[in-house]
Amino acid sequence: MKNLLKNFGIIFIFLLVLGALFSLGDFHTDKPEKVGINKVIELVQNEQVKKIEAMGGTLIVTVEEDGQEKKLEANKEPGQSFSEIASNYGIDKDKLSKFDYEVVEESGWLFWLRNLIPYLFPIILILGLIYFMSRQVQGVNNRAMGFGQSSAKQAKQDDKSKKTFKDVAGCVEAKEELQEVVEFLKTPQKFADMGAKIPKGLLLMGAPGIGKTLLARAVAGEAGVPFFHISGSEFVEMFVGVGASRVRDLFSKAKKSAPAIIFIDEIDAVGRKRGAGLGGSHDEREQTLNQILVEMDGFDPHIGVIVIGATNRPDVLDQALLRPGRFDRRIVIDKPDINDREAILQVHAKGKPLNKDVSLRAIAERTPGFTGADLDNLLNEAAILAVRNNMKEVTEELIKESIEKVMLGPEKRSRIMSEKDREMTAYHEAGHAIVGHFMKHCDPVRKVSIIGRGMAGGYTFSTPEKDLMYKTLAQFRDEMAMSMGGYVAERMIYGDENLSTGPSSDLKKATQLATAMVKRYGMSDILGPRMYGDNEEMIFLAQEIHDKKNYSEKTAERIDEEINRVLKEARDRAEQCMKDHKKEMDNLVKLLLKKETVEQDDFASLMEGKYDMASLENHNTEEKK
Ligand code: ADP
Ligand code: ZN
């Protein structure tokens, strides 16, 4: 649109300049006066004519008037010569020999140009204008046509971007399954001869960043086939029908370069249960989904095109996608366990100079729940930190700092807290830490700090020692008590009136835990072993939206009561714990106010009463001197 306006502007200015030239320019000054043919005859009769030039249908007559030469112009019939006309008018032949008569052959382009330019200019201008406008419109058209083409990127299989199974650490089971697919792609004929059907589609399922794309790429790399990558959300456009035509285009591209892999990321964006009533633009999604199904049913399995879909929400997928002959193979990729994490760290540590003291095992221990992408990011953060600190190597300390940064956001050292706020934060965090330490089922506390991070004023950092498959009721109860720790400490020390807004996120976490215990896990005796609410969709979407209520109002009341009871119990347990360990808590607060951050070792010895508090005082007085 901007372009169009600009072009119009240019044309307009051009026209103005031309107009000015035409009106100012002396196109007309030379022009002889126009006269009728009988005037010319009369002049010839009076022997005033010096010269006549005949030019097609025009006569240029030069006359002498008062000793001055003057030019006149007259028209004649192009076919007639002047002498013929003269004789028609009855002029003597000798009068004609009194002046020069010249027939100017103004033939060719010069003549035409002279005559046509005045007419041609506007025509050329108009044509130009039309041309410009049509080009603009065509541009729009071209783009409109391009909508239907898939924007699938065909990854280049050059050496740099080529991935193999070596680049994927862990995921042993997934790799074994995929090895089979690699065989299919490499030697489809072998399977065809045996009458075995090659799978058309397989589904990789797992959390974001777990390495689904990486695995699919590695399959393509291992088999040496082209890799077409598109994201489900790219299918869903503003215009109905675009998605379907993109699918068609994508499959035809892939078939042309078969054997090949089509990777559809976020397939749930199009493959969600039809008629689920969520997320607008149904028709478009359904059409796209149908087209995918049609394409998958349509192609000959021996052609060697394999569709790999990736999703982190398999439960919302339409059943039609999962039927045999479509995405019938499903591979679940779990979060990496400690060994996998170590291996992934090894992959990404390549090319980063690590200090000798770095134990990747220790890092892996500290990062349960991290995905491959998180670990990648973690080492990258550490490397950036090393550069910023002008260090030659990445140290373990930097990596540990990055873990906290990745998990909790960057430290806010520059935030200035009043002495009162600092003390309150110290009590709050000490509350968490004390409960976390003395409750048997809490994760060990690794670090307590009153330096703000992200939204939080301070933080208590605890991670489990081992990866755990399941959580138990006992763990839930202790975890809830720990979440309550900050709130309870503030209340104990400052009283109800001085409670701060700090604990709101702690309370939210505790409430969510309590709700899940009561409603989802059947962990309440009063409500019994039942799942309340049909929360299939709920787990993924904003939690509050879609909890289908499948119980009565009366039950709802009991659920509420039960959740409250569980939360109060957690609060009371936290309070009791802090009363029992008041001394440790006061010491921890003291230490926090001095050092701001207390690491695991110091924390542990402090809790055991082995930390030399006196040294802290002494140290301090020395410093003051
Ligand atoms: P997803 O597609 O599951 O969201 P990706 O495949 O895009 O995740 O993974 C993101 C990044 O995480 C990868 O580029 C890679 O650097 C890293 N990563 C994930 N899993 C692994 C793994 N098993 N081994 C090595 N790196 C991994
Ligand atoms: Zn807190």
XYZ file of C-alpha atoms and ligand atoms in Angstrom:
653
model
C 0.000 0.000 0.000
C 2.781 2.369 0.910
C 4.479 1.536 -2.355
C 1.377 2.252 -4.319
C 1.075 5.680 -2.772
C 4.714 6.377 -3.439
C 4.388 5.444 -7.094
C 1.329 7.575 -7.479
C 3.229 10.448 -5.985
C 6.095 10.038 -8.424
C 3.771 9.862 -11.395
C 1.875 12.901 -10.229
C 5.019 14.972 -9.915
C 6.193 13.750 -13.317
C 2.922 14.865 -14.860
C 3.143 18.275 -13.243
C 6.654 18.833 -14.578
C 5.630 17.763 -18.056
C 2.620 20.034 -17.994
C 4.805 22.905 -16.948
C 7.236 22.161 -19.757
C 4.464 22.088 -22.302
C 2.961 25.357 -21.223
C 6.202 27.247 -20.607
C 8.299 25.667 -23.291
C 8.467 27.386 -26.640
C 6.890 24.685 -28.659
C 4.786 27.269 -30.430
C 7.081 30.253 -30.980
C 8.455 29.024 -34.273
C 5.117 28.071 -35.610
C 4.178 29.910 -38.785
C 0.902 31.755 -38.946
C -1.847 29.604 -40.374
C -3.553 30.829 -43.471
C -6.016 29.456 -45.984
C -4.912 28.128 -49.358
C -6.576 31.035 -51.200
C -4.438 33.476 -49.246
C -1.389 31.640 -50.580
C -2.772 31.846 -54.104
C -3.324 35.535 -53.639
C 0.213 36.043 -52.420
C 1.574 34.135 -55.410
C -0.572 36.300 -57.656
C 0.946 39.409 -56.089
C 4.419 37.949 -56.460
C 5.097 38.361 -52.763
C 6.178 34.744 -52.262
C 9.850 33.923 -52.000
C 9.688 30.220 -51.362
C 7.232 27.397 -50.853
C 8.084 24.168 -49.176
C 5.619 21.359 -49.541
C 5.580 18.813 -46.843
C 2.918 16.182 -47.233
C -0.322 18.034 -46.579
C 1.325 21.262 -45.459
C 2.771 24.168 -47.277
C 5.293 26.408 -45.612
C 5.221 29.674 -47.444
C 7.992 32.246 -47.038
C 6.873 35.741 -47.948
C 8.537 39.110 -47.923
C 6.623 41.797 -46.200
C 8.131 45.233 -45.687
C 11.604 43.788 -46.312
C 11.113 41.144 -43.652
C 10.765 37.442 -44.169
C 7.741 35.777 -42.693
C 6.535 32.242 -42.708
C 2.997 31.141 -43.273
C 1.510 27.750 -43.182
C -1.380 26.381 -45.201
C -2.957 23.040 -45.664
C -3.511 21.306 -48.939
C -4.755 17.990 -50.104
C -1.823 15.618 -49.605
C -2.356 13.961 -53.013
C -2.273 17.199 -54.979
C 0.838 19.071 -55.952
C 0.903 22.825 -55.534
C 1.220 23.400 -59.283
C -2.006 21.523 -59.840
C -3.755 23.652 -57.280
C -2.285 26.787 -58.809
C -3.506 25.831 -62.255
C -6.936 25.103 -60.820
C -6.988 28.638 -59.518
C -5.867 29.815 -62.977
C -2.437 31.107 -62.113
C 0.095 31.652 -64.860
C 2.935 29.217 -65.131
C 5.490 32.009 -65.126
C 4.201 33.290 -61.805
C 5.118 29.910 -60.380
C 8.711 30.202 -61.530
C 9.044 33.462 -59.599
C 9.733 31.626 -56.328
C 11.530 28.516 -55.193
C 9.425 25.482 -54.896
C 10.687 22.629 -52.860
C 9.139 19.341 -51.929
C 10.568 18.371 -48.581
C 10.594 14.697 -48.112
C 10.093 14.755 -44.397
C 9.725 11.052 -44.403
C 10.427 8.498 -41.683
C 10.525 8.902 -37.991
C 11.358 12.559 -37.767
C 8.139 13.497 -39.437
C 6.084 11.136 -37.419
C 7.778 12.111 -34.255
C 7.180 15.780 -34.800
C 3.542 15.176 -35.478
C 2.854 12.480 -32.981
C 4.754 13.520 -29.871
C 2.100 15.898 -28.636
C -0.450 13.129 -28.838
C 1.801 10.312 -27.761
C 2.955 11.832 -24.511
C -0.303 11.610 -22.652
C -0.926 8.166 -24.067
C 2.435 6.910 -22.877
C 1.788 8.444 -19.510
C -1.557 6.809 -19.153
C -0.178 3.476 -20.266
C 2.638 3.836 -17.765
C 0.188 4.593 -15.033
C -1.896 1.574 -15.872
C 1.221 -0.567 -15.950
C 2.297 0.569 -12.523
C -1.098 0.001 -11.032
C -1.484 -3.402 -12.524
C 1.882 -4.377 -11.176
C 0.826 -3.389 -7.711
C -2.352 -5.374 -7.949
C -0.469 -8.319 -9.307
C 1.903 -8.185 -6.392
C -1.032 -8.511 -4.067
C -2.382 -11.307 -6.190
C 0.874 -13.166 -6.179
C 0.995 -13.007 -2.463
C -2.561 -14.204 -2.222
C -1.703 -17.142 -4.417
C 1.317 -17.915 -2.268
C -0.873 -18.538 0.744
C -1.681 -21.971 -0.442
C 1.895 -23.015 -0.668
C 3.323 -24.619 2.362
C 6.084 -22.765 4.061
C 7.694 -26.058 4.930
C 11.370 -25.678 5.177
C 13.445 -28.348 3.661
C 16.407 -28.650 5.924
C 19.683 -28.736 4.131
C 21.523 -31.948 4.594
C 24.943 -30.406 4.574
C 27.466 -31.557 7.091
C 26.952 -28.775 9.554
C 23.245 -29.034 10.181
C 23.050 -32.755 9.706
C 22.153 -34.517 12.918
C 22.642 -38.141 13.739
C 21.746 -40.289 16.696
C 25.117 -39.391 18.162
C 23.884 -35.853 18.688
C 20.989 -37.129 20.758
C 22.050 -38.130 24.225
C 19.909 -40.521 26.213
C 16.499 -41.427 24.763
C 17.723 -44.991 24.317
C 14.319 -46.582 23.794
C 13.186 -43.902 21.408
C 16.333 -44.289 19.378
C 15.849 -48.052 19.173
C 12.334 -47.600 17.835
C 13.474 -44.998 15.387
C 16.333 -47.148 14.180
C 13.663 -49.273 12.540
C 12.324 -46.248 10.715
C 15.797 -45.486 9.482
C 15.940 -48.994 8.035
C 12.604 -48.448 6.299
C 13.852 -45.314 4.708
C 17.165 -46.775 3.658
C 15.897 -49.981 2.105
C 12.176 -49.789 1.543
C 12.381 -52.590 -0.990
C 13.568 -55.107 1.576
C 10.421 -54.599 3.570
C 8.195 -54.564 0.499
C 9.588 -57.890 -0.646
C 8.733 -59.380 2.688
C 5.218 -58.042 2.410
C 5.729 -55.871 5.449
C 3.935 -52.573 5.557
C 6.047 -49.575 6.225
C 4.532 -47.291 8.852
C 3.240 -44.072 7.395
C 3.296 -41.994 10.470
C 4.651 -41.948 13.939
C 4.060 -39.673 16.812
C 6.709 -38.362 19.164
C 5.233 -37.351 22.456
C 6.924 -35.436 25.206
C 7.316 -32.099 26.931
C 8.587 -29.084 24.997
C 12.348 -29.022 24.639
C 12.723 -32.729 25.268
C 14.326 -33.264 21.868
C 11.499 -34.321 19.552
C 12.646 -32.166 16.662
C 16.201 -33.226 17.281
C 15.256 -36.913 17.095
C 13.270 -36.479 13.897
C 16.173 -34.619 12.349
C 18.512 -37.353 13.453
C 16.340 -39.962 11.735
C 16.563 -37.990 8.500
C 20.287 -37.602 8.991
C 20.862 -41.280 9.687
C 18.834 -42.329 6.670
C 20.266 -39.572 4.503
C 16.884 -38.363 3.308
C 15.444 -34.850 3.008
C 13.670 -33.458 6.029
C 10.569 -31.290 5.644
C 9.751 -29.309 8.727
C 6.487 -27.498 9.361
C 4.629 -26.472 12.466
C 0.974 -27.284 13.002
C 0.213 -23.710 13.859
C 1.434 -22.640 10.428
C -1.457 -24.484 8.848
C -4.027 -22.512 10.686
C -4.326 -19.247 8.836
C -6.829 -16.539 8.579
C -8.285 -17.849 5.365
C -10.332 -20.973 5.233
C -8.898 -23.582 2.929
C -5.358 -22.361 3.110
C -4.323 -25.027 5.572
C -5.646 -27.824 3.400
C -3.878 -26.553 0.320
C -0.668 -26.200 2.291
C -0.935 -29.808 3.331
C -1.428 -30.846 -0.292
C 1.568 -28.825 -1.351
C 3.746 -30.173 1.443
C 2.967 -33.779 0.635
C 3.497 -33.345 -3.071
C 6.873 -31.728 -2.409
C 7.878 -34.576 -0.145
C 6.677 -37.228 -2.566
C 8.767 -35.674 -5.304
C 11.903 -36.098 -3.238
C 10.965 -39.428 -1.670
C 12.229 -41.129 0.393
C 11.736 -38.264 2.768
C 10.574 -37.290 6.217
C 7.790 -34.843 6.888
C 7.986 -33.461 10.384
C 4.852 -31.773 11.695
C 5.629 -29.985 14.936
C 2.781 -29.128 17.321
C 0.438 -31.423 15.479
C -2.144 -30.855 18.183
C -2.714 -27.390 16.728
C -4.579 -29.037 13.853
C -5.194 -32.532 15.166
C -7.211 -31.691 18.215
C -10.387 -33.652 18.766
C -12.913 -32.418 16.295
C -15.780 -30.573 17.814
C -13.968 -30.076 21.093
C -15.265 -26.543 21.009
C -12.016 -24.888 21.869
C -9.869 -22.367 20.130
C -12.012 -21.001 17.315
C -11.715 -21.482 13.576
C -12.939 -25.042 13.647
C -13.735 -25.421 10.034
C -10.271 -24.477 9.048
C -8.700 -26.881 11.482
C -10.981 -29.689 10.509
C -10.361 -29.179 6.826
C -6.643 -29.192 7.423
C -6.833 -32.281 9.551
C -8.998 -34.048 6.977
C -6.530 -33.161 4.280
C -3.680 -34.649 6.320
C -5.685 -37.825 6.756
C -6.551 -37.964 3.062
C -2.922 -37.501 2.083
C -1.726 -40.121 4.518
C -4.279 -42.640 3.325
C -3.591 -41.765 -0.253
C 0.053 -42.418 -0.698
C 1.615 -45.723 -1.408
C 3.522 -46.839 1.663
C 6.378 -48.124 -0.431
C 7.123 -44.683 -1.748
C 9.037 -44.052 1.454
C 7.532 -40.877 2.850
C 7.222 -41.063 6.608
C 5.312 -38.470 8.570
C 6.596 -37.739 12.053
C 4.288 -35.727 14.232
C 5.314 -34.139 17.505
C 3.072 -33.140 20.352
C 3.156 -32.546 24.057
C -0.546 -33.162 24.468
C -1.365 -36.558 23.017
C -4.573 -36.772 25.011
C -6.252 -34.029 23.008
C -5.514 -35.587 19.625
C -8.343 -36.696 17.424
C -8.855 -40.443 17.395
C -8.815 -40.431 13.606
C -5.163 -39.425 13.679
C -4.228 -42.348 15.866
C -5.911 -45.054 13.814
C -3.859 -47.804 12.197
C -2.322 -46.637 8.962
C -1.909 -43.135 10.276
C 0.053 -42.179 13.349
C -0.193 -45.656 14.704
C 3.271 -45.758 16.177
C 3.681 -43.687 19.218
C 6.917 -43.013 20.994
C 6.874 -41.371 24.374
C 9.994 -39.468 25.299
C 10.433 -39.090 29.026
C 12.203 -36.340 30.816
C 15.863 -37.318 30.970
C 16.957 -39.127 34.114
C 20.207 -38.378 35.854
C 22.331 -40.483 33.502
C 20.683 -38.974 30.454
C 21.194 -35.515 31.829
C 24.861 -36.180 32.312
C 25.092 -37.432 28.737
C 23.198 -34.426 27.383
C 25.479 -32.122 29.338
C 28.426 -33.881 27.778
C 27.025 -33.275 24.290
C 26.559 -29.596 24.928
C 29.785 -29.118 26.850
C 31.632 -29.795 23.625
C 33.346 -26.654 22.448
C 33.067 -24.989 25.840
C 36.283 -24.948 27.880
C 35.279 -26.389 31.236
C 37.381 -26.012 34.320
C 38.831 -29.258 35.696
C 36.736 -28.981 38.839
C 33.455 -29.236 36.922
C 31.657 -32.467 37.582
C 28.874 -32.887 35.074
C 27.490 -35.605 37.300
C 27.051 -33.080 40.106
C 25.295 -30.724 37.723
C 23.032 -33.522 36.561
C 22.195 -34.220 40.201
C 21.073 -30.688 40.701
C 18.856 -30.498 37.672
C 16.022 -32.988 38.009
C 13.149 -32.140 35.718
C 15.346 -30.256 33.275
C 14.793 -31.068 29.616
C 17.497 -31.261 26.976
C 16.703 -27.727 25.916
C 17.007 -26.501 29.522
C 20.406 -28.147 29.893
C 21.562 -26.700 26.602
C 20.413 -23.304 27.779
C 22.063 -23.801 31.160
C 25.541 -24.411 29.761
C 25.087 -21.536 27.391
C 24.205 -19.208 30.263
C 27.271 -20.364 32.143
C 29.476 -19.712 29.127
C 28.018 -16.223 28.778
C 28.645 -15.576 32.456
C 32.245 -16.695 32.020
C 32.721 -14.234 29.195
C 31.155 -11.452 31.190
C 33.481 -12.159 34.118
C 36.500 -12.254 31.822
C 37.236 -15.847 32.734
C 39.085 -18.326 30.583
C 37.043 -21.327 31.638
C 33.557 -22.220 32.762
C 33.636 -23.136 36.429
C 31.231 -25.266 38.405
C 30.240 -22.240 40.419
C 29.136 -20.438 37.286
C 27.083 -23.423 36.205
C 25.412 -23.612 39.605
C 24.628 -19.945 39.438
C 23.114 -20.508 36.021
C 20.909 -23.305 37.328
C 19.314 -20.862 39.715
C 19.084 -18.266 37.004
C 17.353 -20.690 34.651
C 14.978 -21.865 37.361
C 14.223 -18.667 39.222
C 15.235 -15.774 36.995
C 18.268 -13.520 37.406
C 19.329 -12.160 40.785
C 18.355 -8.646 41.569
C 21.299 -7.422 43.516
C 20.621 -3.816 42.740
C 17.222 -3.828 44.387
C 17.531 -1.815 47.541
C 15.638 -3.171 50.518
C 15.077 -1.346 53.738
C 16.557 -2.946 56.840
C 13.063 -3.922 57.946
C 12.258 -5.596 54.624
C 15.531 -7.458 54.691
C 14.791 -8.811 58.113
C 11.308 -9.823 57.128
C 12.617 -11.587 54.026
C 15.208 -13.346 56.162
C 12.541 -14.645 58.527
C 10.342 -15.647 55.628
C 13.051 -17.641 53.881
C 14.306 -19.083 57.156
C 10.763 -20.306 57.721
C 10.797 -22.210 54.435
C 14.283 -23.532 55.025
C 13.687 -24.727 58.598
C 10.520 -26.591 57.683
C 12.175 -27.919 54.541
C 15.081 -29.213 56.571
C 13.251 -30.796 59.461
C 10.356 -32.351 57.582
C 11.470 -35.799 56.573
C 10.000 -35.869 53.097
C 11.104 -32.491 51.766
C 13.868 -32.155 49.207
C 17.176 -31.141 50.771
C 17.732 -27.406 50.981
C 20.615 -26.373 48.737
C 20.678 -22.670 49.231
C 18.881 -19.928 51.108
C 19.147 -16.357 49.991
C 17.614 -12.981 50.634
C 18.746 -11.592 47.296
C 15.715 -11.114 45.132
C 15.179 -13.144 42.016
C 12.500 -12.480 39.462
C 9.392 -11.570 41.381
C 10.509 -13.098 44.651
C 12.176 -11.110 47.416
C 14.367 -14.045 48.380
C 14.449 -17.749 47.747
C 15.006 -21.108 49.273
C 16.304 -23.539 46.748
C 15.768 -27.220 47.225
C 16.011 -30.057 44.748
C 15.521 -33.761 45.227
C 18.470 -36.092 45.590
C 17.074 -38.633 43.186
C 14.655 -38.557 40.307
C 11.291 -39.663 41.535
C 8.618 -41.281 39.468
C 5.800 -40.734 41.916
C 5.078 -38.477 44.786
C 3.524 -39.746 47.939
C 0.980 -38.343 50.326
C 3.687 -37.844 52.930
C 5.692 -35.800 50.441
C 2.701 -33.675 49.552
C 2.022 -32.931 53.195
C 5.610 -31.949 53.919
C 5.871 -29.882 50.768
C 2.738 -28.002 51.687
C 4.102 -27.324 55.149
C 7.291 -25.988 53.581
C 5.314 -23.674 51.308
C 3.509 -22.402 54.381
C 6.823 -21.847 56.181
C 7.325 -18.271 55.003
C 3.794 -17.238 55.843
C 3.882 -18.835 59.270
C 7.246 -17.295 60.135
C 6.049 -13.809 59.257
C 2.959 -14.297 61.390
C 4.908 -15.684 64.302
C 7.459 -12.893 64.384
C 5.471 -9.862 63.337
C 1.930 -10.774 64.285
C -1.191 -10.905 62.159
C -1.419 -7.185 61.520
C 2.008 -6.971 59.966
C 1.640 -9.839 57.566
C 3.117 -8.849 54.211
C 1.968 -9.554 50.665
C 5.079 -11.676 50.207
C 3.570 -15.125 50.764
C 0.846 -14.927 48.111
C 2.630 -17.163 45.642
C 3.479 -19.599 48.426
C -0.184 -19.807 49.361
C -1.120 -20.311 45.739
C 1.260 -23.206 45.439
C 0.013 -24.783 48.656
C -3.591 -24.376 47.581
C -2.921 -25.978 44.204
C -1.253 -28.916 45.902
C -4.111 -29.321 48.374
C -6.686 -29.136 45.584
C -4.891 -31.759 43.539
C -4.594 -34.041 46.554
C -8.269 -33.854 47.324
C -9.742 -33.764 43.845
C -7.355 -35.713 41.692
C -5.348 -38.150 43.715
C -7.945 -39.489 46.101
C -5.722 -38.594 49.037
C -8.536 -37.477 51.293
C -10.278 -40.020 53.493
C -13.408 -37.965 53.729
C -13.980 -37.661 49.988
C -12.653 -41.068 49.158
C -11.058 -42.556 46.085
C -12.630 -40.533 43.365
C -11.555 -38.026 40.756
C -13.595 -34.899 41.060
C -13.990 -32.870 37.903
C -13.258 -34.075 34.427
C -10.029 -32.338 33.927
C -8.787 -33.821 30.712
C -8.415 -30.417 29.107
C -7.654 -28.701 32.333
C -4.155 -29.977 32.746
C -2.975 -28.038 29.747
C -5.105 -24.998 29.259
C -5.135 -22.236 31.749
C -5.989 -24.383 34.678
C -9.119 -22.649 35.764
C -11.035 -22.601 32.530
C -12.118 -26.092 31.898
C -12.824 -28.172 34.883
C -16.052 -29.895 34.022
C -17.972 -30.210 37.209
C -19.261 -33.719 37.601
C -20.358 -33.510 41.203
C -23.141 -31.880 43.166
C -23.112 -28.553 44.954
C -23.132 -30.396 48.225
C -19.999 -32.283 47.289
C -18.438 -29.017 46.156
C -18.918 -27.698 49.670
C -17.272 -30.747 51.161
C -14.375 -30.443 48.753
C -13.895 -26.854 49.849
C -13.955 -27.826 53.488
C -11.521 -30.620 52.938
C -9.075 -28.406 51.056
C -9.240 -25.885 53.877
C -8.627 -28.586 56.424
C -5.585 -29.877 54.574
C -4.155 -26.391 54.295
C -4.716 -25.592 57.951
C -3.077 -28.812 58.949
C -0.045 -27.859 56.853
C 0.080 -24.470 58.536
C -0.095 -25.990 62.003
C 2.642 -28.462 61.219
C 4.880 -25.678 59.940
C 4.217 -23.643 63.070
C 5.019 -26.542 65.361
C 8.226 -27.240 63.465
C 9.391 -23.651 63.833
C 8.582 -23.560 67.523
C 10.610 -26.722 67.993
C 13.562 -25.246 66.166
C 13.398 -21.606 67.165
C 17.084 -21.463 67.989
C 18.204 -22.721 64.610
C 15.832 -20.328 62.969
C 17.202 -17.286 64.792
C 20.717 -18.311 63.922
C 19.822 -18.746 60.282
C 18.236 -15.314 60.191
C 21.372 -13.831 61.712
C 23.540 -15.543 59.173
C 21.302 -14.519 56.312
C 21.359 -10.891 57.353
C 25.148 -11.023 57.458
C 25.910 -13.031 54.385
C 22.706 -12.721 52.341
C 23.248 -16.183 50.881
C 23.793 -19.417 52.788
C 25.011 -22.425 50.853
C 24.156 -26.038 51.518
C 27.235 -26.907 53.614
C 26.938 -23.933 55.939
C 23.221 -24.473 56.197
C 23.609 -28.115 57.154
C 26.200 -27.443 59.854
C 24.087 -24.585 61.196
C 21.103 -26.897 61.513
C 23.205 -29.438 63.352
C 24.331 -26.741 65.742
C 27.906 -27.104 64.553
C 28.243 -23.761 62.868
C 30.456 -21.436 64.839
C 28.176 -18.464 65.389
C 30.805 -16.819 67.534
C 33.198 -16.781 64.590
C 30.611 -14.806 62.728
C 30.595 -12.151 65.423
C 34.383 -12.137 65.717
C 34.836 -12.045 62.012
C 32.544 -9.134 61.906
C 34.259 -7.151 64.606
C 37.578 -7.779 62.904
C 36.157 -6.438 59.742
C 34.929 -3.363 61.510
C 38.387 -2.619 62.785
P 11.193 -30.237 21.089
O 11.062 -30.381 19.621
O 10.904 -31.489 21.849
O 10.482 -29.060 21.677
P 13.924 -29.803 20.417
O 14.164 -31.049 19.678
O 13.699 -28.585 19.601
O 12.734 -29.965 21.431
O 15.129 -29.601 21.422
C 15.643 -28.337 21.711
C 17.137 -28.408 21.967
O 17.408 -29.106 23.167
C 17.883 -29.154 20.912
O 18.250 -28.320 19.882
C 19.103 -29.672 21.660
O 20.109 -28.692 21.672
C 18.596 -29.851 23.062
N 18.300 -31.261 23.344
C 17.094 -31.773 23.651
N 17.167 -33.084 23.886
C 18.457 -33.429 23.722
C 19.168 -34.668 23.818
N 18.567 -35.808 24.143
N 20.496 -34.653 23.576
C 21.113 -33.511 23.245
N 20.505 -32.334 23.140
C 19.191 -32.268 23.372
Zn 8.024 -17.820 50.311
